[in-house]
PDB file of N, CA and C in Angstrom:
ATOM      1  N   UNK A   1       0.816  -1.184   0.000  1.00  0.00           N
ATOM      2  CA  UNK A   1       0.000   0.000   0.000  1.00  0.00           C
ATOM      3  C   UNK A   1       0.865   1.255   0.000  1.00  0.00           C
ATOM      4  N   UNK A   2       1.867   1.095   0.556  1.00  0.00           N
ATOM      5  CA  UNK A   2       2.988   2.062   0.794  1.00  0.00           C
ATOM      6  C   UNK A   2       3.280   2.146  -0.892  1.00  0.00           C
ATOM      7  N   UNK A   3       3.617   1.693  -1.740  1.00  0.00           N
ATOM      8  CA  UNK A   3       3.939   2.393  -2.846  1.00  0.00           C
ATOM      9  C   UNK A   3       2.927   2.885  -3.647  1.00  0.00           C
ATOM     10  N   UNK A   4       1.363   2.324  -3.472  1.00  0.00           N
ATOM     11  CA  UNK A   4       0.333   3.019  -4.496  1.00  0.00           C
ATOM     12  C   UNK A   4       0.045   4.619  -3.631  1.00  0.00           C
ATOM     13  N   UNK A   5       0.610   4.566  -2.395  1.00  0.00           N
ATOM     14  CA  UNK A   5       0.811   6.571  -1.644  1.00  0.00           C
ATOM     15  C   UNK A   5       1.867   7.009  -2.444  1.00  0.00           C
ATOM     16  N   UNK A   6       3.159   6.230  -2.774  1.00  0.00           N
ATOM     17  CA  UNK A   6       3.792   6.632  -2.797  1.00  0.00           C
ATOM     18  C   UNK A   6       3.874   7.455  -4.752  1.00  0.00           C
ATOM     19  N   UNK A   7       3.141   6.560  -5.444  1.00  0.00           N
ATOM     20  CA  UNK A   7       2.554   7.053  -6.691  1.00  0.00           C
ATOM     21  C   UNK A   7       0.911   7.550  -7.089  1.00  0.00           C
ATOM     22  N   UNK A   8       0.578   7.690  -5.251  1.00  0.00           N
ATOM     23  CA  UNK A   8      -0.968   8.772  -5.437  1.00  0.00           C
ATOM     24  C   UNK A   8      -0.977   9.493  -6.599  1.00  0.00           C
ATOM     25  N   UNK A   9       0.070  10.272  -6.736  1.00  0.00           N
ATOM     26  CA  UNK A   9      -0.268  11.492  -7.542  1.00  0.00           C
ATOM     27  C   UNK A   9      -0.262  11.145  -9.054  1.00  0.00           C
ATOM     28  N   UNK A  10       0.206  10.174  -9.393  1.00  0.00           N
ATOM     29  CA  UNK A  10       0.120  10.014 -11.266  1.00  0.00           C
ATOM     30  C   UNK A  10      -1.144   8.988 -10.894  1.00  0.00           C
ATOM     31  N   UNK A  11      -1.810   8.307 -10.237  1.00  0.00           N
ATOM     32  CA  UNK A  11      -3.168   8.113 -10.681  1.00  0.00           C
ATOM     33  C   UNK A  11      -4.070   9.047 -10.596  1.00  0.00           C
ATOM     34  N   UNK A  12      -4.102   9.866  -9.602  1.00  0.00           N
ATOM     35  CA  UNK A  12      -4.975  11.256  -9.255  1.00  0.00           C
ATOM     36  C   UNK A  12      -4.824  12.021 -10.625  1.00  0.00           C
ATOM     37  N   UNK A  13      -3.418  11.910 -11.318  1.00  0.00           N
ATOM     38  CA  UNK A  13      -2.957  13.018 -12.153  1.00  0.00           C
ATOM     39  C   UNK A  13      -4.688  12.519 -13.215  1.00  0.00           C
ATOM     40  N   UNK A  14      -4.298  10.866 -13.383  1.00  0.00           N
ATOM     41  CA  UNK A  14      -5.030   9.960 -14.841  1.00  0.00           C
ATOM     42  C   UNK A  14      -6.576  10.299 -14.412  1.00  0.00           C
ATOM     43  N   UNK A  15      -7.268  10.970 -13.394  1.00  0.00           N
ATOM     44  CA  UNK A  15      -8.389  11.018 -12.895  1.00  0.00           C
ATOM     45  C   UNK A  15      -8.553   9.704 -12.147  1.00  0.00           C
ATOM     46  N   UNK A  16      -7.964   8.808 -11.393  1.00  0.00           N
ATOM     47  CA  UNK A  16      -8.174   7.783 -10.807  1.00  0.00           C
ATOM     48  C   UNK A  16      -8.170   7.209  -9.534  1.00  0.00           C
ATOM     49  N   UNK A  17      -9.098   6.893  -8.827  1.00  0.00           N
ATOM     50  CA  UNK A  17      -9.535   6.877  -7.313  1.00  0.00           C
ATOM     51  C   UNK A  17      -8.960   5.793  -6.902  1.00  0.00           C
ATOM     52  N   UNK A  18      -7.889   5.989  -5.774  1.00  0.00           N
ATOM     53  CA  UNK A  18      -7.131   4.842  -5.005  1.00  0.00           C
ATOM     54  C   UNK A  18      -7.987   4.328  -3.512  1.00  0.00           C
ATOM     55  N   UNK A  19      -8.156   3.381  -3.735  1.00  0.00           N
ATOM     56  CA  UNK A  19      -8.936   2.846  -2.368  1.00  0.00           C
ATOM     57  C   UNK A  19      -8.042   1.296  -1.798  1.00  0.00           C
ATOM     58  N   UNK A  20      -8.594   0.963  -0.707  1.00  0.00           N
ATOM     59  CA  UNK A  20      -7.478  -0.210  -0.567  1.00  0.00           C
ATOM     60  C   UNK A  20      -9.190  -1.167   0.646  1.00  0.00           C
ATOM     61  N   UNK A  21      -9.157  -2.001   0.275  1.00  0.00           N
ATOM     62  CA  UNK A  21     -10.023  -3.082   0.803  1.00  0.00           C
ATOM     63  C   UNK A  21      -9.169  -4.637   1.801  1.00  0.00           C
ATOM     64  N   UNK A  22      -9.843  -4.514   3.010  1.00  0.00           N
ATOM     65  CA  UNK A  22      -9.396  -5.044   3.621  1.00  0.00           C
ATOM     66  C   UNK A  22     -10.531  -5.619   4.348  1.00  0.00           C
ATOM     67  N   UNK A  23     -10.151  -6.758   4.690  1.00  0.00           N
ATOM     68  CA  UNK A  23     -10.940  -7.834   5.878  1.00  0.00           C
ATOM     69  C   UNK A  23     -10.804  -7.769   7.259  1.00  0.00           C
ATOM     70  N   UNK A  24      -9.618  -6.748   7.379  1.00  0.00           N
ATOM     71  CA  UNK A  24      -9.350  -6.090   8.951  1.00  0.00           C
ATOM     72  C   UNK A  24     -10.748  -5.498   8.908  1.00  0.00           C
ATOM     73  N   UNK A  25     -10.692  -5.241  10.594  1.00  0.00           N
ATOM     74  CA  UNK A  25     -11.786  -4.182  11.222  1.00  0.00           C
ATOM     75  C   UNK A  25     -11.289  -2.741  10.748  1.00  0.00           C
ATOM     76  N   UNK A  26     -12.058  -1.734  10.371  1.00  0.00           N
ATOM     77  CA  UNK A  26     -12.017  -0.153  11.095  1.00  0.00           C
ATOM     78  C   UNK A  26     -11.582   0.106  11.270  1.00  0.00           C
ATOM     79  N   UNK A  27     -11.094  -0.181  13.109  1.00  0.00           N
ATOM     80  CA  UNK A  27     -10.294   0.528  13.676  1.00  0.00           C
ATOM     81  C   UNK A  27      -8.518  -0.259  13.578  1.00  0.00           C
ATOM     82  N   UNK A  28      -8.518  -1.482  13.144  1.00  0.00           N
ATOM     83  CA  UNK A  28      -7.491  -2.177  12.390  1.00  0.00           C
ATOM     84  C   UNK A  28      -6.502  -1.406  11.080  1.00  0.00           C
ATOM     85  N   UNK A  29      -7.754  -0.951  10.286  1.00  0.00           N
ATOM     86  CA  UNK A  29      -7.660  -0.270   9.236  1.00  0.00           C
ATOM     87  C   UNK A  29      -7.237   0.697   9.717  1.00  0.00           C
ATOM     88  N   UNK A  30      -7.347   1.630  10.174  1.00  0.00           N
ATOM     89  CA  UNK A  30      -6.921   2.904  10.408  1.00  0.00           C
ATOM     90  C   UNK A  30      -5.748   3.326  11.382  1.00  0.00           C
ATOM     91  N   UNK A  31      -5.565   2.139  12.409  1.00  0.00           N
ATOM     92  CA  UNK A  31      -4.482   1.753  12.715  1.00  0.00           C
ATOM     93  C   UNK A  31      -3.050   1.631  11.824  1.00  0.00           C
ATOM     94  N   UNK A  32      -3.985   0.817  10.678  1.00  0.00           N
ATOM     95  CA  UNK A  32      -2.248   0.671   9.506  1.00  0.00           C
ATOM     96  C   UNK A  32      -2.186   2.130   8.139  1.00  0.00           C
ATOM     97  N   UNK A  33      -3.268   2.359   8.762  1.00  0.00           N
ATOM     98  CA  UNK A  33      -3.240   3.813   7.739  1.00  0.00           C
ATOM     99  C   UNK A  33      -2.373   4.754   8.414  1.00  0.00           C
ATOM    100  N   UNK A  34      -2.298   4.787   9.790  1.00  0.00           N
ATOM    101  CA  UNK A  34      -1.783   5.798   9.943  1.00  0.00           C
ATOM    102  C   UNK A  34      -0.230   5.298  10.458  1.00  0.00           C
ATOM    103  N   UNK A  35      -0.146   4.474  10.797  1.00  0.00           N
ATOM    104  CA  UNK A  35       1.391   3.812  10.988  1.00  0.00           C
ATOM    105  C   UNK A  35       2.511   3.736   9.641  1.00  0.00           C
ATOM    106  N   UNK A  36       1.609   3.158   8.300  1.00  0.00           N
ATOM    107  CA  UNK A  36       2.205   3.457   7.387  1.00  0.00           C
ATOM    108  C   UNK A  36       2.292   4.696   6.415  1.00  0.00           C
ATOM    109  N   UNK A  37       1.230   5.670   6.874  1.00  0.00           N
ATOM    110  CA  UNK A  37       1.197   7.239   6.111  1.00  0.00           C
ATOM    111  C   UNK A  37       0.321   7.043   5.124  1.00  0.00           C
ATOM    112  N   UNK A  38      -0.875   5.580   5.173  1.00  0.00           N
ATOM    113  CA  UNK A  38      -1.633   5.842   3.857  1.00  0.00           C
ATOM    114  C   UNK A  38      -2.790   6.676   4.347  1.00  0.00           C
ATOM    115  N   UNK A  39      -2.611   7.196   3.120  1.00  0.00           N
ATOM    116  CA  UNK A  39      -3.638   8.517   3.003  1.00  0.00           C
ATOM    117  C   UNK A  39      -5.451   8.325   2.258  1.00  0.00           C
ATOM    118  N   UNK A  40      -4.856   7.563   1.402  1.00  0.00           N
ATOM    119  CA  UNK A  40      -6.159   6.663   0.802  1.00  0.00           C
ATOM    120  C   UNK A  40      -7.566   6.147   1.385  1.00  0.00           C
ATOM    121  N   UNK A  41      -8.421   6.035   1.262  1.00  0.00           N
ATOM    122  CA  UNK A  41      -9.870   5.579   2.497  1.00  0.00           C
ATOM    123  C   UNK A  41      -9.033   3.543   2.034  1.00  0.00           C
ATOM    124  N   UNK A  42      -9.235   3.474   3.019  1.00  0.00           N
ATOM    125  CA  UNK A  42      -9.641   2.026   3.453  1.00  0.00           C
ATOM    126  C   UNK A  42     -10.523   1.205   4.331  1.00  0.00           C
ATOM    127  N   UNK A  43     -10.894   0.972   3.404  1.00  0.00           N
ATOM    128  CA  UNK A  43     -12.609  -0.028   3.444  1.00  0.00           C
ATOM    129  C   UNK A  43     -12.448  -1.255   4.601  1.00  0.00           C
ATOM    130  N   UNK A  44     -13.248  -1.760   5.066  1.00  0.00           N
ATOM    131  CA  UNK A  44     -13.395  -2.700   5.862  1.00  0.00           C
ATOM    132  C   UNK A  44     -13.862  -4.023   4.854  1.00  0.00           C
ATOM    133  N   UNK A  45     -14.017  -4.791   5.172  1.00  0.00           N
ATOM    134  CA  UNK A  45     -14.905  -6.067   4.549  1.00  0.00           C
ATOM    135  C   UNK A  45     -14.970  -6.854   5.556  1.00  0.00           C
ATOM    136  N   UNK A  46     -15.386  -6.950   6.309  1.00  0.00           N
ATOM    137  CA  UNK A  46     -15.075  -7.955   7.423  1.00  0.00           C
ATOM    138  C   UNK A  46     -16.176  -8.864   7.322  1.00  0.00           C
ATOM    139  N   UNK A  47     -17.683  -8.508   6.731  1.00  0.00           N
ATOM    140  CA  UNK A  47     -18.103 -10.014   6.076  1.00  0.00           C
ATOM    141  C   UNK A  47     -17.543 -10.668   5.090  1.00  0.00           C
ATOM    142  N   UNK A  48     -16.812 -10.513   4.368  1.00  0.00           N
ATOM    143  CA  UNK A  48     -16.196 -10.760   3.288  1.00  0.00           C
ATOM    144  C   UNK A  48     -16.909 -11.384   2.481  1.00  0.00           C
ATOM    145  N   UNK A  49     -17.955 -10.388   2.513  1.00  0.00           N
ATOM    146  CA  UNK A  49     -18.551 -10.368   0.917  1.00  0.00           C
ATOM    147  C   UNK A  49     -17.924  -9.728  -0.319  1.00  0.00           C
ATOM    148  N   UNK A  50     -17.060  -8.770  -0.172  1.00  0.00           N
ATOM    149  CA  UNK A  50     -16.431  -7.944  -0.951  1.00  0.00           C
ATOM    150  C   UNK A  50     -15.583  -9.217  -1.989  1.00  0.00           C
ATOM    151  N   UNK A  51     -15.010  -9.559  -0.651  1.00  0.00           N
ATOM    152  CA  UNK A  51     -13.650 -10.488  -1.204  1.00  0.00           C
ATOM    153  C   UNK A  51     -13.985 -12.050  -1.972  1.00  0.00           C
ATOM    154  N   UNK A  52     -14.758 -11.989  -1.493  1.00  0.00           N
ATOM    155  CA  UNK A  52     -15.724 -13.752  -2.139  1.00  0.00           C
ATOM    156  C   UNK A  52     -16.164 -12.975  -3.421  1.00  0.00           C
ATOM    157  N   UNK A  53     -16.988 -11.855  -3.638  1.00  0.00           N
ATOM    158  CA  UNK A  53     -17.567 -11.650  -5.232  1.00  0.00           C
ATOM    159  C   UNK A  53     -16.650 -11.251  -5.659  1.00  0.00           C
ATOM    160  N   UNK A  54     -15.365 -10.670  -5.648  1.00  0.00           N
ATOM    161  CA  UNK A  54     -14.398 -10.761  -6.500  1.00  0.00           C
ATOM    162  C   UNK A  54     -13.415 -11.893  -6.979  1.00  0.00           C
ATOM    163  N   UNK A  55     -13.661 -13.023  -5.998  1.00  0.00           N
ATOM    164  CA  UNK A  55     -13.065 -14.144  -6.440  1.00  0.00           C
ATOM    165  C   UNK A  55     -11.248 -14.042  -5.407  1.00  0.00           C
ATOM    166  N   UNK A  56     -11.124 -13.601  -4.657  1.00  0.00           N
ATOM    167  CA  UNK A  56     -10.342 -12.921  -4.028  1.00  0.00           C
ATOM    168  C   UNK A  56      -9.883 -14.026  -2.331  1.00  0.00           C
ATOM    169  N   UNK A  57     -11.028 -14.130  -2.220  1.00  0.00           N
ATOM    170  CA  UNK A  57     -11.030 -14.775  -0.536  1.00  0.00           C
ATOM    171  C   UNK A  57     -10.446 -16.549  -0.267  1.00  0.00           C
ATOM    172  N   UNK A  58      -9.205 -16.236   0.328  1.00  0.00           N
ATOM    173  CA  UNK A  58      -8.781 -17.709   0.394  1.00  0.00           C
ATOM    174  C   UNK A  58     -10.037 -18.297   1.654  1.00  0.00           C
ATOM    175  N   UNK A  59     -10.169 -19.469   0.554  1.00  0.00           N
ATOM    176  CA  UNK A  59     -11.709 -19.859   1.491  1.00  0.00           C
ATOM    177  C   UNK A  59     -11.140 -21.007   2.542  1.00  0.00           C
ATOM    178  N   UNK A  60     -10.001 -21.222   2.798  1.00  0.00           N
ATOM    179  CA  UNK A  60      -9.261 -22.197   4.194  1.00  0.00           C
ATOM    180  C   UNK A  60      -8.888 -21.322   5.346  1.00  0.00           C
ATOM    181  N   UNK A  61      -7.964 -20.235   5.004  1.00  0.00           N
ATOM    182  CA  UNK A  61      -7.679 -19.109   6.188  1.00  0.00           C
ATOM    183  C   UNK A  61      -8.107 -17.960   6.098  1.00  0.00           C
ATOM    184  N   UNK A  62      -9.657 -17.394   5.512  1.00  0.00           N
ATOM    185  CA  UNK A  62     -10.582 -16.890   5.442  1.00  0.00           C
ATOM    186  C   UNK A  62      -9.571 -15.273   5.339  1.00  0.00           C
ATOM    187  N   UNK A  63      -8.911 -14.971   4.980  1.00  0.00           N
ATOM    188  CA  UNK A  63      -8.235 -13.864   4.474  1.00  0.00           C
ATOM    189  C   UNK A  63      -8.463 -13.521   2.700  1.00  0.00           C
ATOM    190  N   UNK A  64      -8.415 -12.442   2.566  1.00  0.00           N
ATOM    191  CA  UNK A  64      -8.489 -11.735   1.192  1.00  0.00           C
ATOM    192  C   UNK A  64      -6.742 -11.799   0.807  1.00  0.00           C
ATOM    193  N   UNK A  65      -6.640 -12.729  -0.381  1.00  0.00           N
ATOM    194  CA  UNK A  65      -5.360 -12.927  -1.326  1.00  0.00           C
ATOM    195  C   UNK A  65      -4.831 -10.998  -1.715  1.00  0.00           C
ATOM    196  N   UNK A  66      -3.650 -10.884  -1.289  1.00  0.00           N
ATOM    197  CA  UNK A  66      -3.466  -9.658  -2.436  1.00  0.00           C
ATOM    198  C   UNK A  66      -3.599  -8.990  -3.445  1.00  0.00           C
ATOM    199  N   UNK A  67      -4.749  -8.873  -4.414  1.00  0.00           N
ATOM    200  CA  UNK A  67      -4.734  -8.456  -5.285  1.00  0.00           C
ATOM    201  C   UNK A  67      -5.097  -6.694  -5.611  1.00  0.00           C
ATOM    202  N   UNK A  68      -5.150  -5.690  -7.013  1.00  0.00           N
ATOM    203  CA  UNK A  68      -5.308  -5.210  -7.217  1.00  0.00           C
ATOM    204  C   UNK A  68      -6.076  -5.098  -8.450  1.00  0.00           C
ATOM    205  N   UNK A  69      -7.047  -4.257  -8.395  1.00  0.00           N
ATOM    206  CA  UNK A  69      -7.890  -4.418  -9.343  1.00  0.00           C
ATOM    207  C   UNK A  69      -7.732  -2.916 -10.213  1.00  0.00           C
ATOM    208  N   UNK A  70      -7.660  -2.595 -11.561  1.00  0.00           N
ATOM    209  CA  UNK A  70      -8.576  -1.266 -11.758  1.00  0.00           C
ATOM    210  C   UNK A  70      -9.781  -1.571 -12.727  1.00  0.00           C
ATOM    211  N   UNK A  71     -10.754  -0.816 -12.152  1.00  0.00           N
ATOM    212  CA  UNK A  71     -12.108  -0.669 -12.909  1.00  0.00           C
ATOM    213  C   UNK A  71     -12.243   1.036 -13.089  1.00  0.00           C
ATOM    214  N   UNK A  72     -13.101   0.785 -14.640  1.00  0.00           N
ATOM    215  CA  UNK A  72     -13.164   1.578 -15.330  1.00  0.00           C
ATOM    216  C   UNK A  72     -14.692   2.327 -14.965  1.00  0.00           C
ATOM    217  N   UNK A  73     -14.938   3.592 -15.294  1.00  0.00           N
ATOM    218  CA  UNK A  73     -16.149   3.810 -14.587  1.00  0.00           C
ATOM    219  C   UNK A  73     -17.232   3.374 -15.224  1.00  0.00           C
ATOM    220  N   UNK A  74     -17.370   2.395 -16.167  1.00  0.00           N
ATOM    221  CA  UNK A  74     -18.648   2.028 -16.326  1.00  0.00           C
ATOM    222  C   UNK A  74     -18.948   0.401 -15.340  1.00  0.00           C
ATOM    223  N   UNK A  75     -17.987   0.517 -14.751  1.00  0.00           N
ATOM    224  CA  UNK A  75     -17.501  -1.014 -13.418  1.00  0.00           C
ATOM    225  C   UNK A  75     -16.924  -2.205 -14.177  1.00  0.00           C
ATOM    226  N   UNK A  76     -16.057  -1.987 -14.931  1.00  0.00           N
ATOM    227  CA  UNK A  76     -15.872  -3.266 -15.916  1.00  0.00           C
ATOM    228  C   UNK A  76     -14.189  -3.183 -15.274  1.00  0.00           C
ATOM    229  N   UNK A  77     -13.736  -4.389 -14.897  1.00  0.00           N
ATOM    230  CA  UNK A  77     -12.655  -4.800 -14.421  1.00  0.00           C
ATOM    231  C   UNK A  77     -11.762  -4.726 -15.289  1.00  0.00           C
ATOM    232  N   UNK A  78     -10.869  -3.241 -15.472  1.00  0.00           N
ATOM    233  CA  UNK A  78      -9.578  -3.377 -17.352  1.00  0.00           C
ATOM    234  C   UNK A  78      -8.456  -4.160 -17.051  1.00  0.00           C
ATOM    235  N   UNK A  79      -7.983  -4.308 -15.362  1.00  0.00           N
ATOM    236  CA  UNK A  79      -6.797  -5.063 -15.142  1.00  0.00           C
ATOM    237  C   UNK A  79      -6.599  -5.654 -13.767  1.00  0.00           C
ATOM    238  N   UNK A  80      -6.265  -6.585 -13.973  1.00  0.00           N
ATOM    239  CA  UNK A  80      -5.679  -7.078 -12.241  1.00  0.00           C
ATOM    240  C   UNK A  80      -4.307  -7.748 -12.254  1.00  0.00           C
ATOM    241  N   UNK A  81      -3.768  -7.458 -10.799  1.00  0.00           N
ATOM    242  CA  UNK A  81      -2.516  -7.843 -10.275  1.00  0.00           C
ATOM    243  C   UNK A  81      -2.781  -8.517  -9.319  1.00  0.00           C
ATOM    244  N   UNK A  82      -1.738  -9.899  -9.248  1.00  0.00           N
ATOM    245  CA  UNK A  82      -2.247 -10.980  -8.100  1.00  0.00           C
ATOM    246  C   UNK A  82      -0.922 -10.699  -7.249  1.00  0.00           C
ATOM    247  N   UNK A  83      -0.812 -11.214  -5.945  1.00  0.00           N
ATOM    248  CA  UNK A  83      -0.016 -11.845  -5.585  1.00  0.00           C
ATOM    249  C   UNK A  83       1.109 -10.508  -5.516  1.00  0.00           C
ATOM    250  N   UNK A  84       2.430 -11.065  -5.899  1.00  0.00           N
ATOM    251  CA  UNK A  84       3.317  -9.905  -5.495  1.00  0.00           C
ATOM    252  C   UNK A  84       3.243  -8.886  -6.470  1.00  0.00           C
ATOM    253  N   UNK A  85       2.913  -8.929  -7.716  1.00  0.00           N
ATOM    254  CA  UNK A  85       2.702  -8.139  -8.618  1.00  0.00           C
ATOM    255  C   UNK A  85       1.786  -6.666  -8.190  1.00  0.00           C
ATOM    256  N   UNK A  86       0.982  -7.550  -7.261  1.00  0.00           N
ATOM    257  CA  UNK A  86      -0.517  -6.176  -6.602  1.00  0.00           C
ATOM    258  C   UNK A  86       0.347  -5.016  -5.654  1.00  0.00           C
ATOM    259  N   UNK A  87       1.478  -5.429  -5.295  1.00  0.00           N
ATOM    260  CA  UNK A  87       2.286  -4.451  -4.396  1.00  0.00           C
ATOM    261  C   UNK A  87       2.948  -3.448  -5.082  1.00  0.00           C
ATOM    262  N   UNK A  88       3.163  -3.851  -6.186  1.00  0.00           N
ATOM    263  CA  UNK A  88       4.066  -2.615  -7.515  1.00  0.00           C
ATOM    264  C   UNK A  88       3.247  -1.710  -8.438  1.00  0.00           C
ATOM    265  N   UNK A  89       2.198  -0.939  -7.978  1.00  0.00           N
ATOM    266  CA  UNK A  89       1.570   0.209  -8.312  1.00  0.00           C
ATOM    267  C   UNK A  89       1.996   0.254 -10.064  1.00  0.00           C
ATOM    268  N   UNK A  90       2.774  -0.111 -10.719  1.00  0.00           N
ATOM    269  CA  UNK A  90       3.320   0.232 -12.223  1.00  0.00           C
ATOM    270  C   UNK A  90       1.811  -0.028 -13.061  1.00  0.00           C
ATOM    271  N   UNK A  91       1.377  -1.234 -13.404  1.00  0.00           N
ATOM    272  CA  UNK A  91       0.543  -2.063 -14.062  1.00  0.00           C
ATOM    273  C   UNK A  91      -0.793  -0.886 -14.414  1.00  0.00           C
ATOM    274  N   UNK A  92      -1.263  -1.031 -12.752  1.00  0.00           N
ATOM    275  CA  UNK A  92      -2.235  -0.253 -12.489  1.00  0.00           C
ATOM    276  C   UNK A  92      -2.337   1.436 -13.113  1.00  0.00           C
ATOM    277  N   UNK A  93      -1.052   2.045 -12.859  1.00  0.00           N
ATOM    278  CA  UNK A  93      -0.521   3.299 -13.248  1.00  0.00           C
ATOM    279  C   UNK A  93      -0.675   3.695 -14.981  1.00  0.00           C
ATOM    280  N   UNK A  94      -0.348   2.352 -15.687  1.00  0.00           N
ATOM    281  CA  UNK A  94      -0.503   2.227 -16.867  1.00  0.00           C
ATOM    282  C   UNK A  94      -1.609   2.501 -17.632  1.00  0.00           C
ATOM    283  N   UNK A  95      -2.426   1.315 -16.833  1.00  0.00           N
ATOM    284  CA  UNK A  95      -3.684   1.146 -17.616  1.00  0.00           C
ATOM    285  C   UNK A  95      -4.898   2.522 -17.227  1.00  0.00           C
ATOM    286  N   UNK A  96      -4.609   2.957 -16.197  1.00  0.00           N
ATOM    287  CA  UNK A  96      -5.122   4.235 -15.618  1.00  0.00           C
ATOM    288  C   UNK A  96      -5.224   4.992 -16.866  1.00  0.00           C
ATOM    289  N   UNK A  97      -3.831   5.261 -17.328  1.00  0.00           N
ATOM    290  CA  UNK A  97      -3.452   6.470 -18.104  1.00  0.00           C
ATOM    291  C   UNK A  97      -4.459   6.056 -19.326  1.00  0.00           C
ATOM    292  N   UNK A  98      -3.788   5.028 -19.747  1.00  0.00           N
ATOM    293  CA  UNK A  98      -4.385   4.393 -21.014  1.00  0.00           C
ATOM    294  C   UNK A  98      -5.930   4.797 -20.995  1.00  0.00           C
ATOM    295  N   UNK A  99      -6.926   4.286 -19.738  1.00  0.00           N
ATOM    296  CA  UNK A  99      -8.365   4.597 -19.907  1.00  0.00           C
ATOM    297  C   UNK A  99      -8.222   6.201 -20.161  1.00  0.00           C
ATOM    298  N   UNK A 100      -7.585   7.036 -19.470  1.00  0.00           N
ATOM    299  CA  UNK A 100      -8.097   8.559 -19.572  1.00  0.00           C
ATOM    300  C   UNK A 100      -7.845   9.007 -20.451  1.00  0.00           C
ATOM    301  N   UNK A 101      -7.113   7.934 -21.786  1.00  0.00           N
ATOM    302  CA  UNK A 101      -7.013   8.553 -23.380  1.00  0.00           C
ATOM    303  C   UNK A 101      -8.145   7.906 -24.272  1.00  0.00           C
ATOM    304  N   UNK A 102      -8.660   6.741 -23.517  1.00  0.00           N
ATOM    305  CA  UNK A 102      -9.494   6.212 -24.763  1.00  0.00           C
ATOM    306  C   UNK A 102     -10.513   7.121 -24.957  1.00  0.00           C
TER     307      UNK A 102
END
């Protein structure tokens, strides 16, 4: 999460809203928001409904897998990053730009 703060500003630049979803509680959440300097809203899911309809939720140790998603504003999913890939803000940064030219 620390590097999609750390490249806030070229998605903000592409018109593009950074959010970060988590299965922590609230006050969990906001705990690591402010320990790590993210500035971003972070969401709760703690039914993890979020994380099950995205296909996301390891269903043995009931945690949400790392991923990153961007959706486009008509809600259509243009890209995802799994795994360690979801930690390197680049991908996402890309395809951002790319939508705010089509």
């Amino acid at each position: 999460m620390q590097a999609y703060q750390a490249d806030i500003a070229k998605l903000e630049t592409n018109g593009s809203v950074v959010m970060g979803i988590s299965v922590d509680s609230i006050a969990a959440n906001a705990k690591f928001a402010k320990e790590s300097g993210v500035t971003f809203p972070l969401l709760s899911d703690t039914t993890k409904q979020v994380s099950t309809d995205y296909g996301v939720l390891n269903p043995l140790l009931r945690f949400a897998n790392r991923t990153t998603f961007v959706v486009d504003r008509d809600g259509i999913i243009q890209h995802v990053d799994a795994g360690g890939g979801a930690v390197d803000p680049t991908g996402a940064v890309q395809v951002c730009s790319r939508l705010k030219h089509d």
